Amino acid sequence: GSAGSLTVNSNQLAVNRVLLNQGSLAVKATGAGNSGNLAVNARTVELNNGAEISASTNSGVGESVTLTNVDALTLNNNSQITATTQTGRAGSITVNSGENPVNALQVNQNSQISAQATGERGEAGSVALNTRNLTLENGTVSASNQSGTVGGDVNLENLENLTVNQGEISASTVDGSAGSLTVNSNQQ
């Protein structure tokens, strides 16, 4: 069947802090069903020690992971924000889309923000990060598929400072169509 949606602080003032330490916020469809939406409305979001925020489906349609009103977002030590599928269509990940940019977004120590399709003909979702400062210290931001005809895009908006130290930002495929990587495309 299809998974339901998960919302943290919908239509309210943003919660001050969401801290996940080896924990998870997840919507998952393990069969052919669709995943639900996952939305977090918080000023500070911190994921540590393998923590995850994720929407996943095996062969159905994946819905979005959306973070809003974020001022600081940090992923440490193998933590992840993901929208994934095997052979279906992965959802997208958006952070502060259409609002004030995140002040500081950090992806550290083998952590990742990714929208991916891991199986044959699966379609990757997109990643859109609206942030002033993006730091990757051995971290990854990506949209990828194996052999899908639809590749996901990576869009970085309002970026003022970018630091990549042993990290990667990519839109990729093994044997299909890759998406695009865009930085500040709507800026004057």
PDB file of C-alpha atoms in Angstrom:
ATOM      1  CA  GLY A   1       0.000   0.000   0.000  1.00  0.00           C
ATOM      2  CA  SER A   2       0.850   3.657   0.078  1.00  0.00           C
ATOM      3  CA  ALA A   3       2.464   5.404   3.024  1.00  0.00           C
ATOM      4  CA  GLY A   4       0.886   8.339   4.821  1.00  0.00           C
ATOM      5  CA  SER A   5       2.426  11.766   5.256  1.00  0.00           C
ATOM      6  CA  LEU A   6       4.444  13.067   8.205  1.00  0.00           C
ATOM      7  CA  THR A   7       4.442  16.743   9.178  1.00  0.00           C
ATOM      8  CA  VAL A   8       6.325  18.490  11.990  1.00  0.00           C
ATOM      9  CA  ASN A   9       4.630  21.796  12.918  1.00  0.00           C
ATOM     10  CA  SER A  10       2.392  22.327   9.889  1.00  0.00           C
ATOM     11  CA  ASN A  11       0.786  25.772   9.435  1.00  0.00           C
ATOM     12  CA  GLN A  12       2.238  27.045  12.692  1.00  0.00           C
ATOM     13  CA  LEU A  13       5.231  29.078  13.751  1.00  0.00           C
ATOM     14  CA  ALA A  14       8.414  27.104  13.212  1.00  0.00           C
ATOM     15  CA  VAL A  15       9.540  24.894  16.088  1.00  0.00           C
ATOM     16  CA  ASN A  16      12.861  26.135  17.517  1.00  0.00           C
ATOM     17  CA  ARG A  17      14.872  22.925  17.062  1.00  0.00           C
ATOM     18  CA  VAL A  18      14.604  19.434  15.625  1.00  0.00           C
ATOM     19  CA  LEU A  19      17.497  17.246  16.827  1.00  0.00           C
ATOM     20  CA  LEU A  20      17.837  13.654  15.621  1.00  0.00           C
ATOM     21  CA  ASN A  21      20.647  11.554  17.105  1.00  0.00           C
ATOM     22  CA  GLN A  22      20.559   8.047  15.554  1.00  0.00           C
ATOM     23  CA  GLY A  23      16.853   8.714  14.980  1.00  0.00           C
ATOM     24  CA  SER A  24      14.653   9.108  11.954  1.00  0.00           C
ATOM     25  CA  LEU A  25      11.654  10.865  10.476  1.00  0.00           C
ATOM     26  CA  ALA A  26      10.535   8.674   7.572  1.00  0.00           C
ATOM     27  CA  VAL A  27       7.695   7.851   5.205  1.00  0.00           C
ATOM     28  CA  LYS A  28       8.186   4.510   3.423  1.00  0.00           C
ATOM     29  CA  ALA A  29       6.258   2.369   0.973  1.00  0.00           C
ATOM     30  CA  THR A  30       7.942  -1.031   0.853  1.00  0.00           C
ATOM     31  CA  GLY A  31       5.968  -2.503  -2.058  1.00  0.00           C
ATOM     32  CA  ALA A  32       4.530  -0.939  -5.193  1.00  0.00           C
ATOM     33  CA  GLY A  33       2.800   1.834  -3.225  1.00  0.00           C
ATOM     34  CA  ASN A  34       3.595   5.516  -3.098  1.00  0.00           C
ATOM     35  CA  SER A  35       5.384   7.236  -0.248  1.00  0.00           C
ATOM     36  CA  GLY A  36       3.786  10.163   1.540  1.00  0.00           C
ATOM     37  CA  ASN A  37       5.089  13.709   1.926  1.00  0.00           C
ATOM     38  CA  LEU A  38       7.464  14.561   4.757  1.00  0.00           C
ATOM     39  CA  ALA A  39       7.492  18.201   5.917  1.00  0.00           C
ATOM     40  CA  VAL A  40       9.503  19.833   8.700  1.00  0.00           C
ATOM     41  CA  ASN A  41       8.933  23.447   9.777  1.00  0.00           C
ATOM     42  CA  ALA A  42      11.820  24.323  12.135  1.00  0.00           C
ATOM     43  CA  ARG A  43      14.427  27.035  12.666  1.00  0.00           C
ATOM     44  CA  THR A  44      17.276  24.632  13.458  1.00  0.00           C
ATOM     45  CA  VAL A  45      17.529  21.062  12.156  1.00  0.00           C
ATOM     46  CA  GLU A  46      20.437  18.875  13.268  1.00  0.00           C
ATOM     47  CA  LEU A  47      21.022  15.233  12.318  1.00  0.00           C
ATOM     48  CA  ASN A  48      23.792  13.263  14.072  1.00  0.00           C
ATOM     49  CA  ASN A  49      25.239   9.739  14.073  1.00  0.00           C
ATOM     50  CA  GLY A  50      23.321   8.093  11.246  1.00  0.00           C
ATOM     51  CA  ALA A  51      20.104  10.050  11.706  1.00  0.00           C
ATOM     52  CA  GLU A  52      17.782  10.393   8.709  1.00  0.00           C
ATOM     53  CA  ILE A  53      14.893  12.317   7.237  1.00  0.00           C
ATOM     54  CA  SER A  54      13.587  10.276   4.302  1.00  0.00           C
ATOM     55  CA  ALA A  55      10.797   9.474   1.873  1.00  0.00           C
ATOM     56  CA  SER A  56      11.193   6.178   0.015  1.00  0.00           C
ATOM     57  CA  THR A  57       9.358   3.773  -2.257  1.00  0.00           C
ATOM     58  CA  ASN A  58      10.386   0.583  -4.046  1.00  0.00           C
ATOM     59  CA  SER A  59       8.543   0.927  -7.352  1.00  0.00           C
ATOM     60  CA  GLY A  60       5.865   3.556  -6.761  1.00  0.00           C
ATOM     61  CA  VAL A  61       5.910   7.334  -6.805  1.00  0.00           C
ATOM     62  CA  GLY A  62       7.939   9.013  -4.098  1.00  0.00           C
ATOM     63  CA  GLU A  63       6.672  12.226  -2.574  1.00  0.00           C
ATOM     64  CA  SER A  64       8.710  15.190  -1.387  1.00  0.00           C
ATOM     65  CA  VAL A  65      10.843  15.943   1.642  1.00  0.00           C
ATOM     66  CA  THR A  66      10.304  19.633   2.425  1.00  0.00           C
ATOM     67  CA  LEU A  67      12.055  21.720   5.069  1.00  0.00           C
ATOM     68  CA  THR A  68      10.768  25.262   5.687  1.00  0.00           C
ATOM     69  CA  ASN A  69      11.737  28.276   7.821  1.00  0.00           C
ATOM     70  CA  VAL A  70      15.189  26.786   8.451  1.00  0.00           C
ATOM     71  CA  ASP A  71      17.983  29.094   9.604  1.00  0.00           C
ATOM     72  CA  ALA A  72      20.593  26.372  10.306  1.00  0.00           C
ATOM     73  CA  LEU A  73      20.719  22.815   8.909  1.00  0.00           C
ATOM     74  CA  THR A  74      23.532  20.445   9.921  1.00  0.00           C
ATOM     75  CA  LEU A  75      24.125  16.785   9.018  1.00  0.00           C
ATOM     76  CA  ASN A  76      26.970  14.987  10.847  1.00  0.00           C
ATOM     77  CA  ASN A  77      28.503  11.504  10.944  1.00  0.00           C
ATOM     78  CA  ASN A  78      26.689   9.423   8.281  1.00  0.00           C
ATOM     79  CA  SER A  79      23.370  11.267   8.534  1.00  0.00           C
ATOM     80  CA  GLN A  80      21.110  11.809   5.548  1.00  0.00           C
ATOM     81  CA  ILE A  81      18.144  13.569   4.034  1.00  0.00           C
ATOM     82  CA  THR A  82      16.926  11.411   1.142  1.00  0.00           C
ATOM     83  CA  ALA A  83      14.133  10.853  -1.342  1.00  0.00           C
ATOM     84  CA  THR A  84      14.680   7.431  -2.917  1.00  0.00           C
ATOM     85  CA  THR A  85      13.216   4.735  -5.099  1.00  0.00           C
ATOM     86  CA  GLN A  86      14.459   1.545  -6.658  1.00  0.00           C
ATOM     87  CA  THR A  87      12.533   1.329  -9.943  1.00  0.00           C
ATOM     88  CA  GLY A  88       9.823   3.971  -9.460  1.00  0.00           C
ATOM     89  CA  ARG A  89       9.999   7.759  -9.374  1.00  0.00           C
ATOM     90  CA  ALA A  90      11.838   9.328  -6.431  1.00  0.00           C
ATOM     91  CA  GLY A  91      10.466  12.408  -4.729  1.00  0.00           C
ATOM     92  CA  SER A  92      12.297  15.717  -4.464  1.00  0.00           C
ATOM     93  CA  ILE A  93      14.018  17.475  -1.578  1.00  0.00           C
ATOM     94  CA  THR A  94      13.475  21.194  -1.034  1.00  0.00           C
ATOM     95  CA  VAL A  95      14.913  23.414   1.677  1.00  0.00           C
ATOM     96  CA  ASN A  96      13.428  26.908   2.151  1.00  0.00           C
ATOM     97  CA  SER A  97      12.056  27.066  -1.380  1.00  0.00           C
ATOM     98  CA  GLY A  98      10.536  30.479  -2.143  1.00  0.00           C
ATOM     99  CA  GLU A  99      11.413  31.958   1.257  1.00  0.00           C
ATOM    100  CA  ASN A 100      14.395  33.426   3.109  1.00  0.00           C
ATOM    101  CA  PRO A 101      17.572  31.402   2.496  1.00  0.00           C
ATOM    102  CA  VAL A 102      19.074  29.131   5.150  1.00  0.00           C
ATOM    103  CA  ASN A 103      21.905  31.031   6.836  1.00  0.00           C
ATOM    104  CA  ALA A 104      24.189  27.986   7.255  1.00  0.00           C
ATOM    105  CA  LEU A 105      23.815  24.519   5.716  1.00  0.00           C
ATOM    106  CA  GLN A 106      26.526  21.949   6.568  1.00  0.00           C
ATOM    107  CA  VAL A 107      26.891  18.360   5.322  1.00  0.00           C
ATOM    108  CA  ASN A 108      29.756  16.654   7.172  1.00  0.00           C
ATOM    109  CA  GLN A 109      31.453  13.306   7.862  1.00  0.00           C
ATOM    110  CA  ASN A 110      29.998  11.024   5.147  1.00  0.00           C
ATOM    111  CA  SER A 111      26.550  12.622   5.376  1.00  0.00           C
ATOM    112  CA  GLN A 112      24.357  13.295   2.347  1.00  0.00           C
ATOM    113  CA  ILE A 113      21.376  15.098   0.906  1.00  0.00           C
ATOM    114  CA  SER A 114      20.249  13.020  -2.077  1.00  0.00           C
ATOM    115  CA  ALA A 115      17.377  12.195  -4.384  1.00  0.00           C
ATOM    116  CA  GLN A 116      18.109   8.918  -6.110  1.00  0.00           C
ATOM    117  CA  ALA A 117      16.828   5.962  -8.070  1.00  0.00           C
ATOM    118  CA  THR A 118      18.949   2.904  -7.335  1.00  0.00           C
ATOM    119  CA  GLY A 119      17.393   0.370  -9.745  1.00  0.00           C
ATOM    120  CA  GLU A 120      16.964  -0.113 -13.487  1.00  0.00           C
ATOM    121  CA  ARG A 121      14.752   2.539 -15.141  1.00  0.00           C
ATOM    122  CA  GLY A 122      14.099   4.323 -11.850  1.00  0.00           C
ATOM    123  CA  GLU A 123      13.698   8.107 -12.076  1.00  0.00           C
ATOM    124  CA  ALA A 124      15.608  10.383  -9.723  1.00  0.00           C
ATOM    125  CA  GLY A 125      14.012  13.313  -7.948  1.00  0.00           C
ATOM    126  CA  SER A 126      15.559  16.779  -7.620  1.00  0.00           C
ATOM    127  CA  VAL A 127      17.343  18.610  -4.809  1.00  0.00           C
ATOM    128  CA  ALA A 128      16.739  22.361  -4.321  1.00  0.00           C
ATOM    129  CA  LEU A 129      18.665  24.142  -1.572  1.00  0.00           C
ATOM    130  CA  ASN A 130      18.031  27.827  -0.882  1.00  0.00           C
ATOM    131  CA  THR A 131      21.010  28.770   1.296  1.00  0.00           C
ATOM    132  CA  ARG A 132      23.516  31.585   1.714  1.00  0.00           C
ATOM    133  CA  ASN A 133      26.329  29.354   2.985  1.00  0.00           C
ATOM    134  CA  LEU A 134      26.863  25.725   1.979  1.00  0.00           C
ATOM    135  CA  THR A 135      29.708  23.693   3.484  1.00  0.00           C
ATOM    136  CA  LEU A 136      30.528  20.095   2.565  1.00  0.00           C
ATOM    137  CA  GLU A 137      33.247  18.490   4.683  1.00  0.00           C
ATOM    138  CA  ASN A 138      33.390  14.943   3.296  1.00  0.00           C
ATOM    139  CA  GLY A 139      29.682  15.236   2.450  1.00  0.00           C
ATOM    140  CA  THR A 140      27.496  14.884  -0.642  1.00  0.00           C
ATOM    141  CA  VAL A 141      24.598  16.714  -2.298  1.00  0.00           C
ATOM    142  CA  SER A 142      23.310  14.729  -5.292  1.00  0.00           C
ATOM    143  CA  ALA A 143      20.556  13.624  -7.634  1.00  0.00           C
ATOM    144  CA  SER A 144      21.309  10.316  -9.370  1.00  0.00           C
ATOM    145  CA  ASN A 145      19.879   7.351 -11.228  1.00  0.00           C
ATOM    146  CA  GLN A 146      21.185   4.099 -12.707  1.00  0.00           C
ATOM    147  CA  SER A 147      19.497   4.006 -16.118  1.00  0.00           C
ATOM    148  CA  GLY A 148      16.396   6.166 -15.883  1.00  0.00           C
ATOM    149  CA  THR A 149      15.200   8.452 -18.640  1.00  0.00           C
ATOM    150  CA  VAL A 150      14.550  11.256 -16.141  1.00  0.00           C
ATOM    151  CA  GLY A 151      17.517  12.592 -14.212  1.00  0.00           C
ATOM    152  CA  GLY A 152      17.064  14.752 -11.164  1.00  0.00           C
ATOM    153  CA  ASP A 153      18.427  18.298 -10.968  1.00  0.00           C
ATOM    154  CA  VAL A 154      20.466  19.912  -8.197  1.00  0.00           C
ATOM    155  CA  ASN A 155      19.653  23.617  -7.733  1.00  0.00           C
ATOM    156  CA  LEU A 156      21.558  25.864  -5.323  1.00  0.00           C
ATOM    157  CA  GLU A 157      19.817  29.219  -4.857  1.00  0.00           C
ATOM    158  CA  ASN A 158      20.973  32.471  -3.208  1.00  0.00           C
ATOM    159  CA  LEU A 159      24.422  31.012  -2.588  1.00  0.00           C
ATOM    160  CA  GLU A 160      27.029  33.476  -1.304  1.00  0.00           C
ATOM    161  CA  ASN A 161      29.685  31.069   0.045  1.00  0.00           C
ATOM    162  CA  LEU A 162      30.425  27.506  -1.029  1.00  0.00           C
ATOM    163  CA  THR A 163      33.057  25.342   0.681  1.00  0.00           C
ATOM    164  CA  VAL A 164      33.687  21.791  -0.546  1.00  0.00           C
ATOM    165  CA  ASN A 165      36.434  19.841   1.232  1.00  0.00           C
ATOM    166  CA  GLN A 166      36.553  16.183   0.136  1.00  0.00           C
ATOM    167  CA  GLY A 167      32.885  16.423  -0.799  1.00  0.00           C
ATOM    168  CA  GLU A 168      30.746  16.291  -3.928  1.00  0.00           C
ATOM    169  CA  ILE A 169      27.821  18.103  -5.523  1.00  0.00           C
ATOM    170  CA  SER A 170      26.482  16.202  -8.534  1.00  0.00           C
ATOM    171  CA  ALA A 171      23.655  15.289 -10.880  1.00  0.00           C
ATOM    172  CA  SER A 172      24.615  11.923 -12.346  1.00  0.00           C
ATOM    173  CA  THR A 173      23.663   8.662 -14.020  1.00  0.00           C
ATOM    174  CA  VAL A 174      25.376   5.368 -14.837  1.00  0.00           C
ATOM    175  CA  ASP A 175      23.588   4.568 -18.105  1.00  0.00           C
ATOM    176  CA  GLY A 176      20.593   6.917 -18.395  1.00  0.00           C
ATOM    177  CA  SER A 177      19.827  10.636 -18.461  1.00  0.00           C
ATOM    178  CA  ALA A 178      21.423  12.841 -15.846  1.00  0.00           C
ATOM    179  CA  GLY A 179      19.890  16.044 -14.545  1.00  0.00           C
ATOM    180  CA  SER A 180      21.477  19.490 -14.352  1.00  0.00           C
ATOM    181  CA  LEU A 181      23.516  21.241 -11.679  1.00  0.00           C
ATOM    182  CA  THR A 182      22.546  24.915 -11.355  1.00  0.00           C
ATOM    183  CA  VAL A 183      23.950  27.569  -9.016  1.00  0.00           C
ATOM    184  CA  ASN A 184      22.104  30.881  -8.515  1.00  0.00           C
ATOM    185  CA  SER A 185      20.242  30.693 -11.835  1.00  0.00           C
ATOM    186  CA  ASN A 186      17.558  33.240 -10.860  1.00  0.00           C
ATOM    187  CA  GLN A 187      19.900  35.808  -9.337  1.00  0.00           C
ATOM    188  CA  GLN A 188      20.463  39.257 -10.827  1.00  0.00           C
TER     189      GLN A 188
END
